[in-house]
Amino acid sequence: MAVIAENSKYKSLQTNCNFDNGDICHYQNGAGQFNWTINRGSTSSIGTGPSSDVSGTGFYLFIETSSPRQFGDNATILTPYLNGPQCMKLSYHMYGNDIGDLNIYANKQKMFSRSGNQGNRWVGVETAILERGKYMVKFEGVRGRSYQGDIAIDAISFTPGNCTFQTPKSSTTRPTTTTRRPTTPTTQAEVDECSRGIDNCDSNAQCINTPGSFSCRCNDGFTGSGVICFG
């Protein structure tokens, strides 16, 4: 559990959260037209949202984009205070014909952004936050043009320091649960990201090279997105 001990008038608060206790840990809703919602299983709308959390059995956080939500409405949620550089991991799900935006900020600086339909799957992300001093991380979901715009996040974790990429260990693996696409197209010869150790798979997962990308599979005895695996 990642925590930060602030001044004596504050208590240590949990920053890692998979929402599986059915609450938002010590996170707090921020300014916006509506709030993020805890959910288990499928969302209430057809053709959008995940059918389960990353592990397949727990809870996740999502924005419900059905009426009365309108185009451009946003929901924000903030972590407890973090201190200094952190390696942030999370999984997101952005599936539907009218997906809006998922933005992540630290000290009002945008650290990560995705827009539009990313497919009916959980996608793992690892991002270095190189801020100094004390700050909160804000997750913002923005509603697209219709109710088919549910955005979900899960398995959020912070590790002090910069991100380090590990070469995955060989092991018998589970079926692929998530695939990360390259952030920019490339016309270069195929690169084996796995052998170069530039993937972001969990240490309890195996990297599988695929044309133009790679996938992360949790080892036997572990579940999760592959970027994050739970034993």
Tab-separated table of C-alpha atoms in Angstrom:
chain	number	residue	atom	x	y	z
A	1	MET	CA	0.000	0.000	0.000
A	2	ALA	CA	1.454	3.347	-1.045
A	3	VAL	CA	0.938	6.034	1.533
A	4	ILE	CA	2.359	9.429	2.340
A	5	ALA	CA	2.735	10.774	5.843
A	6	GLU	CA	1.979	14.478	5.697
A	7	ASN	CA	2.313	17.052	8.450
A	8	SER	CA	1.275	15.858	11.913
A	9	LYS	CA	-2.236	17.254	11.521
A	10	TYR	CA	-2.835	14.840	8.614
A	11	LYS	CA	-3.033	11.067	8.760
A	12	SER	CA	-1.439	8.720	6.238
A	13	LEU	CA	-3.873	8.015	3.426
A	14	GLN	CA	-3.988	5.188	0.922
A	15	THR	CA	-3.146	6.161	-2.655
A	16	ASN	CA	-3.210	2.689	-4.247
A	17	CYS	CA	-6.787	1.641	-4.974
A	18	ASN	CA	-8.490	-1.200	-6.862
A	19	PHE	CA	-11.934	-0.219	-5.488
A	20	ASP	CA	-12.638	-3.831	-4.488
A	21	ASN	CA	-13.922	-2.820	-1.064
A	22	GLY	CA	-16.789	-1.132	-2.885
A	23	ASP	CA	-15.614	2.394	-2.072
A	24	ILE	CA	-13.228	5.011	-3.470
A	25	CYS	CA	-10.520	4.452	-0.827
A	26	HIS	CA	-9.306	7.869	0.348
A	27	TYR	CA	-9.925	9.540	-3.000
A	28	GLN	CA	-12.299	12.510	-3.174
A	29	ASN	CA	-14.585	13.813	-5.898
A	30	GLY	CA	-13.520	17.152	-7.352
A	31	ALA	CA	-15.252	19.941	-9.226
A	32	GLY	CA	-17.376	18.892	-12.201
A	33	GLN	CA	-20.916	18.433	-13.457
A	34	PHE	CA	-21.145	14.899	-11.994
A	35	ASN	CA	-19.119	12.294	-10.080
A	36	TRP	CA	-17.301	9.081	-10.825
A	37	THR	CA	-19.316	6.003	-9.779
A	38	ILE	CA	-18.328	2.660	-8.218
A	39	ASN	CA	-19.630	-0.337	-10.162
A	40	ARG	CA	-19.364	-4.110	-10.404
A	41	GLY	CA	-20.177	-6.102	-13.529
A	42	SER	CA	-21.601	-4.406	-16.618
A	43	THR	CA	-22.757	-0.812	-16.796
A	44	SER	CA	-26.451	-0.092	-17.368
A	45	SER	CA	-26.055	0.916	-21.024
A	46	ILE	CA	-25.705	-1.437	-23.994
A	47	GLY	CA	-22.681	-1.006	-26.250
A	48	THR	CA	-20.442	0.818	-23.807
A	49	GLY	CA	-18.479	0.249	-20.619
A	50	PRO	CA	-16.745	-2.880	-19.305
A	51	SER	CA	-18.462	-6.134	-18.329
A	52	SER	CA	-16.238	-6.533	-15.258
A	53	ASP	CA	-13.264	-5.002	-13.508
A	54	VAL	CA	-9.665	-5.879	-14.399
A	55	SER	CA	-9.628	-8.981	-12.175
A	56	GLY	CA	-13.033	-10.141	-13.411
A	57	THR	CA	-14.583	-10.251	-9.942
A	58	GLY	CA	-14.191	-6.879	-8.233
A	59	PHE	CA	-15.220	-3.244	-8.540
A	60	TYR	CA	-14.078	-0.397	-10.761
A	61	LEU	CA	-14.710	3.337	-11.110
A	62	PHE	CA	-16.538	4.767	-14.136
A	63	ILE	CA	-18.407	7.764	-15.503
A	64	GLU	CA	-22.077	7.088	-16.299
A	65	THR	CA	-22.808	9.096	-19.457
A	66	SER	CA	-26.548	8.449	-19.772
A	67	SER	CA	-29.128	11.250	-19.334
A	68	PRO	CA	-29.057	13.838	-17.799
A	69	ARG	CA	-25.398	14.057	-18.787
A	70	GLN	CA	-24.627	16.269	-21.790
A	71	PHE	CA	-21.760	16.565	-24.253
A	72	GLY	CA	-18.695	18.024	-22.556
A	73	ASP	CA	-19.809	17.380	-18.956
A	74	ASN	CA	-16.888	16.241	-16.833
A	75	ALA	CA	-16.305	14.299	-13.629
A	76	THR	CA	-13.101	14.530	-11.590
A	77	ILE	CA	-11.661	12.569	-8.696
A	78	LEU	CA	-8.444	13.263	-6.787
A	79	THR	CA	-5.972	11.065	-4.935
A	80	PRO	CA	-4.675	11.885	-1.475
A	81	TYR	CA	-1.450	13.899	-1.473
A	82	LEU	CA	1.624	12.290	-2.996
A	83	ASN	CA	5.175	13.507	-2.511
A	84	GLY	CA	7.938	13.616	-5.110
A	85	PRO	CA	8.411	11.498	-8.255
A	86	GLN	CA	6.107	8.498	-8.596
A	87	CYS	CA	5.578	5.678	-11.067
A	88	MET	CA	1.831	5.517	-11.683
A	89	LYS	CA	0.128	2.394	-13.021
A	90	LEU	CA	-3.531	1.969	-13.850
A	91	SER	CA	-5.886	0.267	-16.284
A	92	TYR	CA	-8.568	2.072	-18.279
A	93	HIS	CA	-11.557	0.956	-20.371
A	94	MET	CA	-12.936	3.240	-23.106
A	95	TYR	CA	-15.487	1.386	-25.215
A	96	GLY	CA	-18.462	2.874	-27.070
A	97	ASN	CA	-19.379	4.796	-30.209
A	98	ASP	CA	-19.198	8.199	-28.522
A	99	ILE	CA	-16.356	8.008	-26.018
A	100	GLY	CA	-15.096	11.377	-24.831
A	101	ASP	CA	-11.785	11.961	-23.046
A	102	LEU	CA	-9.797	10.554	-20.147
A	103	ASN	CA	-7.259	13.036	-18.764
A	104	ILE	CA	-4.860	12.649	-15.842
A	105	TYR	CA	-3.214	15.649	-14.196
A	106	ALA	CA	-0.554	16.214	-11.529
A	107	ASN	CA	-0.198	19.782	-10.231
A	108	LYS	CA	-2.511	20.887	-13.073
A	109	GLN	CA	-0.066	19.467	-15.619
A	110	LYS	CA	-1.574	16.911	-17.996
A	111	MET	CA	0.318	13.630	-17.607
A	112	PHE	CA	-1.856	11.380	-19.766
A	113	SER	CA	-4.766	11.699	-22.199
A	114	ARG	CA	-6.849	9.351	-24.355
A	115	SER	CA	-9.876	10.100	-26.530
A	116	GLY	CA	-12.393	8.020	-28.446
A	117	ASN	CA	-13.174	4.321	-28.636
A	118	GLN	CA	-10.207	2.182	-27.525
A	119	GLY	CA	-11.986	-1.157	-27.881
A	120	ASN	CA	-13.840	-3.441	-25.481
A	121	ARG	CA	-10.878	-4.257	-23.248
A	122	TRP	CA	-8.881	-3.040	-20.288
A	123	VAL	CA	-5.661	-1.295	-21.288
A	124	GLY	CA	-2.725	-0.968	-18.897
A	125	VAL	CA	-0.761	2.267	-18.553
A	126	GLU	CA	2.481	3.119	-16.776
A	127	THR	CA	3.421	6.804	-16.505
A	128	ALA	CA	6.238	8.569	-14.673
A	129	ILE	CA	5.211	11.597	-12.604
A	130	LEU	CA	8.317	13.702	-12.004
A	131	GLU	CA	6.768	16.383	-9.810
A	132	ARG	CA	8.594	17.651	-6.719
A	133	GLY	CA	7.014	18.348	-3.366
A	134	LYS	CA	3.409	17.607	-2.457
A	135	TYR	CA	0.611	17.241	-5.024
A	136	MET	CA	-2.600	15.402	-5.873
A	137	VAL	CA	-3.302	13.417	-9.037
A	138	LYS	CA	-6.611	14.211	-10.730
A	139	PHE	CA	-8.507	11.813	-13.002
A	140	GLU	CA	-10.957	13.548	-15.347
A	141	GLY	CA	-13.591	11.827	-17.482
A	142	VAL	CA	-15.323	13.916	-20.158
A	143	ARG	CA	-18.653	12.872	-21.671
A	144	GLY	CA	-18.840	12.353	-25.439
A	145	ARG	CA	-21.826	12.987	-27.715
A	146	SER	CA	-24.133	10.226	-26.470
A	147	TYR	CA	-24.796	7.725	-23.671
A	148	GLN	CA	-22.404	5.286	-25.362
A	149	GLY	CA	-19.451	6.991	-23.740
A	150	ASP	CA	-18.800	5.225	-20.414
A	151	ILE	CA	-15.147	5.472	-19.305
A	152	ALA	CA	-13.748	3.265	-16.524
A	153	ILE	CA	-10.518	3.111	-14.512
A	154	ASP	CA	-9.182	0.461	-12.132
A	155	ALA	CA	-6.112	-0.903	-10.333
A	156	ILE	CA	-4.427	2.443	-9.640
A	157	SER	CA	-1.032	2.261	-7.953
A	158	PHE	CA	1.869	4.586	-7.178
A	159	THR	CA	5.471	3.585	-6.487
A	160	PRO	CA	7.984	6.223	-5.314
A	161	GLY	CA	10.659	7.053	-7.898
A	162	ASN	CA	10.777	6.829	-11.667
A	163	CYS	CA	9.327	3.943	-13.671
A	164	THR	CA	11.677	1.074	-14.485
A	165	PHE	CA	10.938	-1.404	-17.236
A	166	GLN	CA	11.582	-5.046	-16.439
A	167	THR	CA	12.350	-7.856	-18.857
A	168	PRO	CA	9.553	-10.386	-18.282
A	169	LYS	CA	10.262	-13.864	-16.939
A	170	SER	CA	9.443	-16.942	-18.994
A	171	SER	CA	6.392	-18.773	-17.652
A	172	THR	CA	3.205	-20.556	-18.602
A	173	THR	CA	0.628	-17.826	-18.996
A	174	ARG	CA	-3.074	-17.118	-18.960
A	175	PRO	CA	-4.987	-15.926	-22.052
A	176	THR	CA	-4.254	-12.351	-23.014
A	177	THR	CA	-6.325	-9.877	-21.022
A	178	THR	CA	-5.073	-6.582	-22.450
A	179	THR	CA	-2.955	-5.204	-25.266
A	180	ARG	CA	-1.263	-1.824	-25.392
A	181	ARG	CA	-1.111	-0.196	-28.806
A	182	PRO	CA	1.783	2.058	-29.807
A	183	THR	CA	1.030	5.707	-29.041
A	184	THR	CA	2.304	6.797	-32.459
A	185	PRO	CA	2.293	4.979	-35.831
A	186	THR	CA	5.642	3.731	-37.118
A	187	THR	CA	6.910	2.840	-40.577
A	188	GLN	CA	10.139	1.311	-39.279
A	189	ALA	CA	10.960	-2.378	-39.310
A	190	GLU	CA	9.165	-4.458	-36.705
A	191	VAL	CA	10.694	-3.985	-33.243
A	192	ASP	CA	10.660	-6.760	-30.656
A	193	GLU	CA	9.734	-4.672	-27.621
A	194	CYS	CA	9.869	-7.706	-25.361
A	195	SER	CA	13.483	-8.642	-26.080
A	196	ARG	CA	14.532	-5.008	-25.692
A	197	GLY	CA	12.826	-4.783	-22.301
A	198	ILE	CA	10.839	-1.664	-23.218
A	199	ASP	CA	7.433	-3.142	-22.382
A	200	ASN	CA	5.580	-2.200	-19.206
A	201	CYS	CA	4.386	-5.645	-18.143
A	202	ASP	CA	4.133	-6.533	-14.474
A	203	SER	CA	6.997	-8.579	-12.997
A	204	ASN	CA	4.464	-11.408	-12.576
A	205	ALA	CA	3.541	-11.336	-16.262
A	206	GLN	CA	5.030	-12.338	-19.587
A	207	CYS	CA	5.439	-10.037	-22.580
A	208	ILE	CA	4.207	-11.426	-25.922
A	209	ASN	CA	5.446	-9.591	-29.025
A	210	THR	CA	2.801	-8.984	-31.719
A	211	PRO	CA	2.964	-7.106	-35.052
A	212	GLY	CA	3.242	-3.419	-34.257
A	213	SER	CA	2.666	-3.906	-30.541
A	214	PHE	CA	2.865	-6.390	-27.680
A	215	SER	CA	0.619	-7.928	-25.057
A	216	CYS	CA	1.065	-8.650	-21.357
A	217	ARG	CA	-0.231	-11.898	-19.861
A	218	CYS	CA	-0.366	-12.579	-16.131
A	219	ASN	CA	1.413	-15.748	-15.032
A	220	ASP	CA	-0.462	-18.721	-13.588
A	221	GLY	CA	-1.778	-17.905	-10.142
A	222	PHE	CA	-2.162	-14.218	-10.966
A	223	THR	CA	-5.003	-12.165	-12.427
A	224	GLY	CA	-5.167	-8.682	-13.872
A	225	SER	CA	-4.440	-6.659	-16.974
A	226	GLY	CA	-0.901	-7.933	-17.431
A	227	VAL	CA	0.497	-4.495	-16.719
A	228	ILE	CA	-0.782	-5.017	-13.186
A	229	CYS	CA	-1.160	-8.575	-11.816
A	230	PHE	CA	-2.649	-9.639	-8.514
A	231	GLY	CA	-1.641	-12.859	-6.738
